[in-house]
Amino acid sequence: MQAAIIKDIQLLSNPILDYFFICITMMGSSLFYFLALPLFYWCIDKRFGLKLGLVLLSSIYVNTVIKNVTMVQRPIGYPGIRSIFTQSAGGYSFPSGHAQGTTTFWGTMMFKYNKKITKILGVAAIILVSLSRLYLGVHWPVDIVGGILIALLVIIVAELVDSIIIEGKYDIKLIYKIILSLIVPLGLIILFPYNENFEYMALASGTMIGYFIDQHYFKFTVNNTVKGQIAKLIIGISIFAVILSTLKYLLPYTEIFNAFRYFIGGLWISIGAPLLFNKLKLNKKTL
């Protein structure tokens, strides 16, 4: 039945749709999020940028664990199924990381921005990215459904936790926040020590620590002109890419060193880049 659904969708295959769905599927990739998250953190809403990043990283963690536990094989190589752009299909099949990530991202956006346009864009993105994974022949239909349902559960838990944090009257010292930001991701890595979990939990840890330090000492603001915001993104993302690639070249390629690399990347996003923006006067509000 699942193979038949994919084959029916692929009856529409043609070169134009191939390129179209390859572009669409990139909207559910980590590259898209590495561009979108700094946009929110540096230019729109710092706290929501942090929240969006942590929810996504939590969703990726859950996705990685379930994939490695279930070990469902992809439809790649299945008789009669045409699989293209397979470089976007690493690891196991269930649940779909693209469908789950897209649902997590846009679902969180819809909670934050309860507007018609956000809902239209979000639903369209979820449907198109999910459909692209079937059209490209890299996921089974159950992978898509599973990814969407798991994302919804992650979003609900995240919103409940966030509401408790907002409503609670907590006065936690900076040192304890830093310790928690180290211990919780480390505990999650130890619990399920898969390669992706080393990277993304370390990224979450570095980002949280930088955020708490900034909130305590610097209170970076996002205000600027459109030109200034574009400058922030170009400078910040370029240096982020340089940090990851340089450390990858200098350090041994092991899980521990990969975690260190992403930890430094997280610190750059939440404290390094904002301090540089302050130095370059890119955080001034234009009157």
PDB file of C-alpha atoms in Angstrom:
ATOM      1  CA  MET A   1       0.000   0.000   0.000  1.00  0.00           C
ATOM      2  CA  GLN A   2       2.732   2.496   0.931  1.00  0.00           C
ATOM      3  CA  ALA A   3       4.764   1.679  -2.165  1.00  0.00           C
ATOM      4  CA  ALA A   4       1.626   2.096  -4.279  1.00  0.00           C
ATOM      5  CA  ILE A   5       1.053   5.603  -2.873  1.00  0.00           C
ATOM      6  CA  ILE A   6       4.607   6.653  -3.745  1.00  0.00           C
ATOM      7  CA  LYS A   7       4.319   5.157  -7.224  1.00  0.00           C
ATOM      8  CA  ASP A   8       1.024   6.990  -7.835  1.00  0.00           C
ATOM      9  CA  ILE A   9       2.606  10.308  -6.826  1.00  0.00           C
ATOM     10  CA  GLN A  10       5.587   9.603  -9.071  1.00  0.00           C
ATOM     11  CA  LEU A  11       3.318   9.155 -12.091  1.00  0.00           C
ATOM     12  CA  LEU A  12       3.514  12.980 -12.263  1.00  0.00           C
ATOM     13  CA  SER A  13       7.327  12.934 -12.471  1.00  0.00           C
ATOM     14  CA  ASN A  14       9.011  15.257 -14.937  1.00  0.00           C
ATOM     15  CA  PRO A  15      12.246  17.328 -14.899  1.00  0.00           C
ATOM     16  CA  ILE A  16      10.464  20.534 -13.859  1.00  0.00           C
ATOM     17  CA  LEU A  17       8.775  18.881 -10.878  1.00  0.00           C
ATOM     18  CA  ASP A  18      12.068  17.191  -9.992  1.00  0.00           C
ATOM     19  CA  TYR A  19      13.793  20.552  -9.568  1.00  0.00           C
ATOM     20  CA  PHE A  20      10.727  22.057  -7.892  1.00  0.00           C
ATOM     21  CA  PHE A  21      10.520  19.374  -5.196  1.00  0.00           C
ATOM     22  CA  ILE A  22      14.286  19.357  -4.649  1.00  0.00           C
ATOM     23  CA  CYS A  23      14.025  23.079  -3.882  1.00  0.00           C
ATOM     24  CA  ILE A  24      10.983  22.486  -1.671  1.00  0.00           C
ATOM     25  CA  THR A  25      12.661  19.701   0.289  1.00  0.00           C
ATOM     26  CA  MET A  26      15.540  22.062   1.091  1.00  0.00           C
ATOM     27  CA  MET A  27      13.032  24.110   3.115  1.00  0.00           C
ATOM     28  CA  GLY A  28      13.030  21.248   5.604  1.00  0.00           C
ATOM     29  CA  SER A  29      16.811  20.917   5.806  1.00  0.00           C
ATOM     30  CA  SER A  30      19.157  22.011   8.586  1.00  0.00           C
ATOM     31  CA  LEU A  31      20.603  24.656   6.232  1.00  0.00           C
ATOM     32  CA  PHE A  32      17.235  26.423   6.166  1.00  0.00           C
ATOM     33  CA  TYR A  33      17.089  26.495   9.965  1.00  0.00           C
ATOM     34  CA  PHE A  34      20.678  27.718  10.305  1.00  0.00           C
ATOM     35  CA  LEU A  35      19.603  30.690   8.205  1.00  0.00           C
ATOM     36  CA  ALA A  36      16.188  31.251   9.790  1.00  0.00           C
ATOM     37  CA  LEU A  37      17.130  30.968  13.473  1.00  0.00           C
ATOM     38  CA  PRO A  38      19.825  33.685  13.484  1.00  0.00           C
ATOM     39  CA  LEU A  39      17.311  35.913  11.678  1.00  0.00           C
ATOM     40  CA  PHE A  40      14.985  35.707  14.673  1.00  0.00           C
ATOM     41  CA  TYR A  41      17.678  35.781  17.359  1.00  0.00           C
ATOM     42  CA  TRP A  42      19.666  38.696  15.951  1.00  0.00           C
ATOM     43  CA  CYS A  43      17.007  40.716  14.149  1.00  0.00           C
ATOM     44  CA  ILE A  44      13.439  40.073  15.338  1.00  0.00           C
ATOM     45  CA  ASP A  45      12.921  38.605  18.826  1.00  0.00           C
ATOM     46  CA  LYS A  46      15.872  37.266  20.818  1.00  0.00           C
ATOM     47  CA  ARG A  47      13.897  35.213  23.331  1.00  0.00           C
ATOM     48  CA  PHE A  48      11.664  33.684  20.674  1.00  0.00           C
ATOM     49  CA  GLY A  49      14.746  32.964  18.565  1.00  0.00           C
ATOM     50  CA  LEU A  50      16.191  31.000  21.485  1.00  0.00           C
ATOM     51  CA  LYS A  51      12.905  29.194  22.056  1.00  0.00           C
ATOM     52  CA  LEU A  52      12.509  28.323  18.382  1.00  0.00           C
ATOM     53  CA  GLY A  53      16.060  26.992  18.275  1.00  0.00           C
ATOM     54  CA  LEU A  54      15.659  24.871  21.415  1.00  0.00           C
ATOM     55  CA  VAL A  55      12.333  23.422  20.259  1.00  0.00           C
ATOM     56  CA  LEU A  56      13.849  22.497  16.897  1.00  0.00           C
ATOM     57  CA  LEU A  57      16.945  20.960  18.479  1.00  0.00           C
ATOM     58  CA  SER A  58      14.730  18.985  20.872  1.00  0.00           C
ATOM     59  CA  SER A  59      12.688  17.759  17.915  1.00  0.00           C
ATOM     60  CA  ILE A  60      15.872  16.717  16.075  1.00  0.00           C
ATOM     61  CA  TYR A  61      17.016  14.857  19.208  1.00  0.00           C
ATOM     62  CA  VAL A  62      13.732  12.933  19.431  1.00  0.00           C
ATOM     63  CA  ASN A  63      13.819  12.211  15.686  1.00  0.00           C
ATOM     64  CA  THR A  64      17.385  10.861  15.910  1.00  0.00           C
ATOM     65  CA  VAL A  65      16.543   8.600  18.848  1.00  0.00           C
ATOM     66  CA  ILE A  66      13.424   7.127  17.227  1.00  0.00           C
ATOM     67  CA  LYS A  67      15.202   6.550  13.905  1.00  0.00           C
ATOM     68  CA  ASN A  68      18.031   4.650  15.575  1.00  0.00           C
ATOM     69  CA  VAL A  69      15.654   2.619  17.733  1.00  0.00           C
ATOM     70  CA  THR A  70      13.206   1.621  14.967  1.00  0.00           C
ATOM     71  CA  MET A  71      15.834   1.305  12.168  1.00  0.00           C
ATOM     72  CA  VAL A  72      13.245   1.385   9.373  1.00  0.00           C
ATOM     73  CA  GLN A  73      14.831   1.189   5.927  1.00  0.00           C
ATOM     74  CA  ARG A  74      14.055   3.832   3.302  1.00  0.00           C
ATOM     75  CA  PRO A  75      12.245   3.072   0.043  1.00  0.00           C
ATOM     76  CA  ILE A  76      15.476   3.775  -1.841  1.00  0.00           C
ATOM     77  CA  GLY A  77      16.092   0.778  -4.109  1.00  0.00           C
ATOM     78  CA  TYR A  78      12.558  -0.599  -3.707  1.00  0.00           C
ATOM     79  CA  PRO A  79      11.323  -2.074  -7.023  1.00  0.00           C
ATOM     80  CA  GLY A  80       9.329   0.449  -9.046  1.00  0.00           C
ATOM     81  CA  ILE A  81      10.174   3.446  -6.835  1.00  0.00           C
ATOM     82  CA  ARG A  82      12.327   6.197  -8.305  1.00  0.00           C
ATOM     83  CA  SER A  83      14.577   7.833  -5.688  1.00  0.00           C
ATOM     84  CA  ILE A  84      16.367  11.089  -6.486  1.00  0.00           C
ATOM     85  CA  PHE A  85      18.287  13.668  -4.433  1.00  0.00           C
ATOM     86  CA  THR A  86      19.239  10.843  -2.080  1.00  0.00           C
ATOM     87  CA  GLN A  87      21.953  13.005  -0.499  1.00  0.00           C
ATOM     88  CA  SER A  88      19.105  14.547   1.506  1.00  0.00           C
ATOM     89  CA  ALA A  89      18.237  11.117   2.898  1.00  0.00           C
ATOM     90  CA  GLY A  90      20.871  10.050   5.395  1.00  0.00           C
ATOM     91  CA  GLY A  91      20.208   7.456   8.071  1.00  0.00           C
ATOM     92  CA  TYR A  92      17.011   5.536   8.692  1.00  0.00           C
ATOM     93  CA  SER A  93      13.535   6.342   7.422  1.00  0.00           C
ATOM     94  CA  PHE A  94      11.052   6.616  10.312  1.00  0.00           C
ATOM     95  CA  PRO A  95      10.081   9.283  11.213  1.00  0.00           C
ATOM     96  CA  SER A  96      10.746  11.811   8.445  1.00  0.00           C
ATOM     97  CA  GLY A  97      13.141  14.449   9.752  1.00  0.00           C
ATOM     98  CA  HIS A  98      12.067  16.900   7.065  1.00  0.00           C
ATOM     99  CA  ALA A  99       8.349  16.553   7.838  1.00  0.00           C
ATOM    100  CA  GLN A 100       9.003  16.668  11.582  1.00  0.00           C
ATOM    101  CA  GLY A 101      11.359  19.640  11.397  1.00  0.00           C
ATOM    102  CA  THR A 102       9.069  21.645   9.124  1.00  0.00           C
ATOM    103  CA  THR A 103       6.057  20.950  11.340  1.00  0.00           C
ATOM    104  CA  THR A 104       8.055  21.865  14.446  1.00  0.00           C
ATOM    105  CA  PHE A 105       9.302  25.116  12.937  1.00  0.00           C
ATOM    106  CA  TRP A 106       6.020  26.321  11.459  1.00  0.00           C
ATOM    107  CA  GLY A 107       3.891  24.970  14.303  1.00  0.00           C
ATOM    108  CA  THR A 108       5.945  26.985  16.796  1.00  0.00           C
ATOM    109  CA  MET A 109       5.679  29.995  14.492  1.00  0.00           C
ATOM    110  CA  MET A 110       1.892  29.637  14.361  1.00  0.00           C
ATOM    111  CA  PHE A 111       1.696  29.566  18.165  1.00  0.00           C
ATOM    112  CA  LYS A 112       3.755  32.751  18.349  1.00  0.00           C
ATOM    113  CA  TYR A 113       2.224  34.651  15.433  1.00  0.00           C
ATOM    114  CA  ASN A 114      -1.468  33.792  15.448  1.00  0.00           C
ATOM    115  CA  LYS A 115      -2.154  35.370  12.064  1.00  0.00           C
ATOM    116  CA  LYS A 116      -3.837  34.069   8.938  1.00  0.00           C
ATOM    117  CA  ILE A 117      -0.779  34.550   6.727  1.00  0.00           C
ATOM    118  CA  THR A 118       1.429  32.583   9.161  1.00  0.00           C
ATOM    119  CA  LYS A 119      -1.072  29.724   9.208  1.00  0.00           C
ATOM    120  CA  ILE A 120      -1.343  29.667   5.409  1.00  0.00           C
ATOM    121  CA  LEU A 121       2.437  29.684   4.956  1.00  0.00           C
ATOM    122  CA  GLY A 122       2.910  27.096   7.692  1.00  0.00           C
ATOM    123  CA  VAL A 123       0.334  24.622   6.424  1.00  0.00           C
ATOM    124  CA  ALA A 124       1.554  25.054   2.832  1.00  0.00           C
ATOM    125  CA  ALA A 125       5.175  24.462   3.873  1.00  0.00           C
ATOM    126  CA  ILE A 126       4.311  21.335   5.870  1.00  0.00           C
ATOM    127  CA  ILE A 127       2.263  19.851   3.025  1.00  0.00           C
ATOM    128  CA  LEU A 128       4.774  20.672   0.294  1.00  0.00           C
ATOM    129  CA  VAL A 129       7.866  19.488   2.187  1.00  0.00           C
ATOM    130  CA  SER A 130       6.073  16.282   3.200  1.00  0.00           C
ATOM    131  CA  LEU A 131       4.913  15.675  -0.360  1.00  0.00           C
ATOM    132  CA  SER A 132       8.430  16.328  -1.650  1.00  0.00           C
ATOM    133  CA  ARG A 133       9.815  13.446   0.441  1.00  0.00           C
ATOM    134  CA  LEU A 134       7.335  11.058  -1.188  1.00  0.00           C
ATOM    135  CA  TYR A 135       7.838  12.475  -4.689  1.00  0.00           C
ATOM    136  CA  LEU A 136      11.616  12.122  -4.329  1.00  0.00           C
ATOM    137  CA  GLY A 137      11.157   8.531  -3.203  1.00  0.00           C
ATOM    138  CA  VAL A 138      13.127   8.837   0.037  1.00  0.00           C
ATOM    139  CA  HIS A 139      10.379   8.244   2.625  1.00  0.00           C
ATOM    140  CA  TRP A 140       7.363   6.032   3.183  1.00  0.00           C
ATOM    141  CA  PRO A 141       3.967   7.682   3.866  1.00  0.00           C
ATOM    142  CA  VAL A 142       4.009   6.414   7.464  1.00  0.00           C
ATOM    143  CA  ASP A 143       7.306   8.276   7.976  1.00  0.00           C
ATOM    144  CA  ILE A 144       5.581  11.522   7.043  1.00  0.00           C
ATOM    145  CA  VAL A 145       2.572  10.950   9.294  1.00  0.00           C
ATOM    146  CA  GLY A 146       4.821   9.878  12.165  1.00  0.00           C
ATOM    147  CA  GLY A 147       7.065  12.921  11.769  1.00  0.00           C
ATOM    148  CA  ILE A 148       4.130  15.335  11.817  1.00  0.00           C
ATOM    149  CA  LEU A 149       2.501  13.705  14.867  1.00  0.00           C
ATOM    150  CA  ILE A 150       5.765  13.622  16.828  1.00  0.00           C
ATOM    151  CA  ALA A 151       6.384  17.282  15.958  1.00  0.00           C
ATOM    152  CA  LEU A 152       2.947  18.219  17.277  1.00  0.00           C
ATOM    153  CA  LEU A 153       3.702  16.418  20.539  1.00  0.00           C
ATOM    154  CA  VAL A 154       7.063  18.210  20.847  1.00  0.00           C
ATOM    155  CA  ILE A 155       5.366  21.576  20.228  1.00  0.00           C
ATOM    156  CA  ILE A 156       2.667  20.918  22.850  1.00  0.00           C
ATOM    157  CA  VAL A 157       5.270  19.947  25.480  1.00  0.00           C
ATOM    158  CA  ALA A 158       7.417  22.964  24.570  1.00  0.00           C
ATOM    159  CA  GLU A 159       4.478  25.357  24.880  1.00  0.00           C
ATOM    160  CA  LEU A 160       3.533  23.908  28.273  1.00  0.00           C
ATOM    161  CA  VAL A 161       7.102  24.247  29.541  1.00  0.00           C
ATOM    162  CA  ASP A 162       7.353  27.782  28.170  1.00  0.00           C
ATOM    163  CA  SER A 163       4.094  28.842  29.821  1.00  0.00           C
ATOM    164  CA  ILE A 164       5.331  27.481  33.168  1.00  0.00           C
ATOM    165  CA  ILE A 165       8.599  29.419  32.811  1.00  0.00           C
ATOM    166  CA  ILE A 166       6.811  32.655  31.861  1.00  0.00           C
ATOM    167  CA  GLU A 167       4.210  32.412  34.635  1.00  0.00           C
ATOM    168  CA  GLY A 168       6.658  31.271  37.324  1.00  0.00           C
ATOM    169  CA  LYS A 169       8.573  33.702  39.519  1.00  0.00           C
ATOM    170  CA  TYR A 170      12.093  32.310  39.280  1.00  0.00           C
ATOM    171  CA  ASP A 171      15.223  34.050  40.487  1.00  0.00           C
ATOM    172  CA  ILE A 172      17.986  31.609  39.578  1.00  0.00           C
ATOM    173  CA  LYS A 173      21.592  32.727  39.795  1.00  0.00           C
ATOM    174  CA  LEU A 174      23.590  32.878  36.581  1.00  0.00           C
ATOM    175  CA  ILE A 175      25.980  30.143  37.693  1.00  0.00           C
ATOM    176  CA  TYR A 176      23.102  27.704  38.220  1.00  0.00           C
ATOM    177  CA  LYS A 177      21.648  28.533  34.808  1.00  0.00           C
ATOM    178  CA  ILE A 178      25.027  27.797  33.234  1.00  0.00           C
ATOM    179  CA  ILE A 179      25.360  24.523  35.149  1.00  0.00           C
ATOM    180  CA  LEU A 180      21.877  23.424  34.046  1.00  0.00           C
ATOM    181  CA  SER A 181      22.708  24.413  30.454  1.00  0.00           C
ATOM    182  CA  LEU A 182      25.677  22.038  30.636  1.00  0.00           C
ATOM    183  CA  ILE A 183      24.170  19.175  32.628  1.00  0.00           C
ATOM    184  CA  VAL A 184      20.837  18.732  30.814  1.00  0.00           C
ATOM    185  CA  PRO A 185      22.268  18.478  27.250  1.00  0.00           C
ATOM    186  CA  LEU A 186      25.130  16.306  28.542  1.00  0.00           C
ATOM    187  CA  GLY A 187      22.626  13.985  30.226  1.00  0.00           C
ATOM    188  CA  LEU A 188      20.638  13.693  26.997  1.00  0.00           C
ATOM    189  CA  ILE A 189      23.821  12.860  25.081  1.00  0.00           C
ATOM    190  CA  ILE A 190      24.770  10.156  27.596  1.00  0.00           C
ATOM    191  CA  LEU A 191      21.237   8.736  27.453  1.00  0.00           C
ATOM    192  CA  PHE A 192      21.334   8.348  23.654  1.00  0.00           C
ATOM    193  CA  PRO A 193      24.907   8.903  22.413  1.00  0.00           C
ATOM    194  CA  TYR A 194      24.227   9.139  18.678  1.00  0.00           C
ATOM    195  CA  ASN A 195      26.503  11.361  16.586  1.00  0.00           C
ATOM    196  CA  GLU A 196      23.794  13.944  15.765  1.00  0.00           C
ATOM    197  CA  ASN A 197      22.907  14.238  19.447  1.00  0.00           C
ATOM    198  CA  PHE A 198      26.486  15.184  20.320  1.00  0.00           C
ATOM    199  CA  GLU A 199      26.355  18.006  17.777  1.00  0.00           C
ATOM    200  CA  TYR A 200      22.921  19.474  18.341  1.00  0.00           C
ATOM    201  CA  MET A 201      22.781  19.118  22.130  1.00  0.00           C
ATOM    202  CA  ALA A 202      26.169  20.851  22.297  1.00  0.00           C
ATOM    203  CA  LEU A 203      24.795  23.592  20.051  1.00  0.00           C
ATOM    204  CA  ALA A 204      21.820  23.970  22.411  1.00  0.00           C
ATOM    205  CA  SER A 205      24.135  24.111  25.442  1.00  0.00           C
ATOM    206  CA  GLY A 206      26.391  26.796  23.958  1.00  0.00           C
ATOM    207  CA  THR A 207      23.441  28.869  22.797  1.00  0.00           C
ATOM    208  CA  MET A 208      21.729  28.774  26.205  1.00  0.00           C
ATOM    209  CA  ILE A 209      24.895  29.670  28.104  1.00  0.00           C
ATOM    210  CA  GLY A 210      25.571  32.614  25.797  1.00  0.00           C
ATOM    211  CA  TYR A 211      21.959  33.765  26.120  1.00  0.00           C
ATOM    212  CA  PHE A 212      22.050  33.733  29.926  1.00  0.00           C
ATOM    213  CA  ILE A 213      25.389  35.570  30.025  1.00  0.00           C
ATOM    214  CA  ASP A 214      24.062  38.183  27.617  1.00  0.00           C
ATOM    215  CA  GLN A 215      20.868  38.633  29.630  1.00  0.00           C
ATOM    216  CA  HIS A 216      22.880  39.102  32.812  1.00  0.00           C
ATOM    217  CA  TYR A 217      25.582  41.459  31.558  1.00  0.00           C
ATOM    218  CA  PHE A 218      24.871  42.957  28.125  1.00  0.00           C
ATOM    219  CA  LYS A 219      21.133  42.729  27.224  1.00  0.00           C
ATOM    220  CA  PHE A 220      21.694  42.717  23.482  1.00  0.00           C
ATOM    221  CA  THR A 221      18.789  44.247  21.528  1.00  0.00           C
ATOM    222  CA  VAL A 222      17.685  43.429  17.991  1.00  0.00           C
ATOM    223  CA  ASN A 223      16.702  46.906  16.764  1.00  0.00           C
ATOM    224  CA  ASN A 224      18.231  48.326  13.605  1.00  0.00           C
ATOM    225  CA  THR A 225      17.482  49.493  10.083  1.00  0.00           C
ATOM    226  CA  VAL A 226      16.846  46.919   7.349  1.00  0.00           C
ATOM    227  CA  LYS A 227      20.347  47.563   6.005  1.00  0.00           C
ATOM    228  CA  GLY A 228      21.810  46.972   9.463  1.00  0.00           C
ATOM    229  CA  GLN A 229      19.852  43.735   9.910  1.00  0.00           C
ATOM    230  CA  ILE A 230      21.113  42.430   6.568  1.00  0.00           C
ATOM    231  CA  ALA A 231      24.663  43.314   7.634  1.00  0.00           C
ATOM    232  CA  LYS A 232      24.177  41.361  10.870  1.00  0.00           C
ATOM    233  CA  LEU A 233      23.021  38.265   9.025  1.00  0.00           C
ATOM    234  CA  ILE A 234      25.808  38.345   6.449  1.00  0.00           C
ATOM    235  CA  ILE A 235      28.547  38.915   9.044  1.00  0.00           C
ATOM    236  CA  GLY A 236      27.125  36.602  11.696  1.00  0.00           C
ATOM    237  CA  ILE A 237      26.297  33.623   9.479  1.00  0.00           C
ATOM    238  CA  SER A 238      29.581  33.915   7.564  1.00  0.00           C
ATOM    239  CA  ILE A 239      31.633  33.809  10.779  1.00  0.00           C
ATOM    240  CA  PHE A 240      29.480  30.949  12.112  1.00  0.00           C
ATOM    241  CA  ALA A 241      30.272  28.933   8.976  1.00  0.00           C
ATOM    242  CA  VAL A 242      33.966  29.793   9.263  1.00  0.00           C
ATOM    243  CA  ILE A 243      34.038  28.705  12.922  1.00  0.00           C
ATOM    244  CA  LEU A 244      32.482  25.308  12.174  1.00  0.00           C
ATOM    245  CA  SER A 245      34.588  24.623   9.079  1.00  0.00           C
ATOM    246  CA  THR A 246      37.866  25.817  10.650  1.00  0.00           C
ATOM    247  CA  LEU A 247      37.398  23.775  13.816  1.00  0.00           C
ATOM    248  CA  LYS A 248      36.425  20.770  11.695  1.00  0.00           C
ATOM    249  CA  TYR A 249      39.743  21.141   9.848  1.00  0.00           C
ATOM    250  CA  LEU A 250      41.835  21.717  12.987  1.00  0.00           C
ATOM    251  CA  LEU A 251      40.279  19.155  15.326  1.00  0.00           C
ATOM    252  CA  PRO A 252      40.010  15.362  15.003  1.00  0.00           C
ATOM    253  CA  TYR A 253      36.679  14.206  13.627  1.00  0.00           C
ATOM    254  CA  THR A 254      35.275  12.503  16.718  1.00  0.00           C
ATOM    255  CA  GLU A 255      31.989  12.864  18.568  1.00  0.00           C
ATOM    256  CA  ILE A 256      33.588  14.752  21.470  1.00  0.00           C
ATOM    257  CA  PHE A 257      35.376  17.244  19.232  1.00  0.00           C
ATOM    258  CA  ASN A 258      32.251  17.647  17.073  1.00  0.00           C
ATOM    259  CA  ALA A 259      30.343  18.496  20.232  1.00  0.00           C
ATOM    260  CA  PHE A 260      33.000  21.070  21.143  1.00  0.00           C
ATOM    261  CA  ARG A 261      32.764  22.547  17.642  1.00  0.00           C
ATOM    262  CA  TYR A 262      29.005  23.016  17.850  1.00  0.00           C
ATOM    263  CA  PHE A 263      29.244  24.256  21.446  1.00  0.00           C
ATOM    264  CA  ILE A 264      31.507  27.086  20.240  1.00  0.00           C
ATOM    265  CA  GLY A 265      29.077  27.704  17.383  1.00  0.00           C
ATOM    266  CA  GLY A 266      26.238  28.085  19.881  1.00  0.00           C
ATOM    267  CA  LEU A 267      28.261  30.558  21.936  1.00  0.00           C
ATOM    268  CA  TRP A 268      28.940  32.545  18.784  1.00  0.00           C
ATOM    269  CA  ILE A 269      25.233  32.783  17.921  1.00  0.00           C
ATOM    270  CA  SER A 270      24.078  33.903  21.367  1.00  0.00           C
ATOM    271  CA  ILE A 271      26.959  35.978  22.746  1.00  0.00           C
ATOM    272  CA  GLY A 272      29.863  36.271  20.290  1.00  0.00           C
ATOM    273  CA  ALA A 273      27.905  37.738  17.385  1.00  0.00           C
ATOM    274  CA  PRO A 274      25.854  40.139  19.566  1.00  0.00           C
ATOM    275  CA  LEU A 275      29.054  41.515  21.133  1.00  0.00           C
ATOM    276  CA  LEU A 276      30.547  42.001  17.675  1.00  0.00           C
ATOM    277  CA  PHE A 277      27.348  43.723  16.525  1.00  0.00           C
ATOM    278  CA  ASN A 278      27.606  46.060  19.525  1.00  0.00           C
ATOM    279  CA  LYS A 279      31.193  46.828  18.588  1.00  0.00           C
ATOM    280  CA  LEU A 280      30.178  47.568  14.983  1.00  0.00           C
ATOM    281  CA  LYS A 281      27.213  49.670  16.192  1.00  0.00           C
ATOM    282  CA  LEU A 282      24.740  47.345  14.486  1.00  0.00           C
ATOM    283  CA  ASN A 283      22.385  47.186  17.470  1.00  0.00           C
ATOM    284  CA  LYS A 284      21.483  50.844  17.631  1.00  0.00           C
ATOM    285  CA  LYS A 285      17.874  51.776  17.116  1.00  0.00           C
ATOM    286  CA  THR A 286      17.529  54.418  14.413  1.00  0.00           C
ATOM    287  CA  LEU A 287      15.217  57.258  15.463  1.00  0.00           C
TER     288      LEU A 287
END
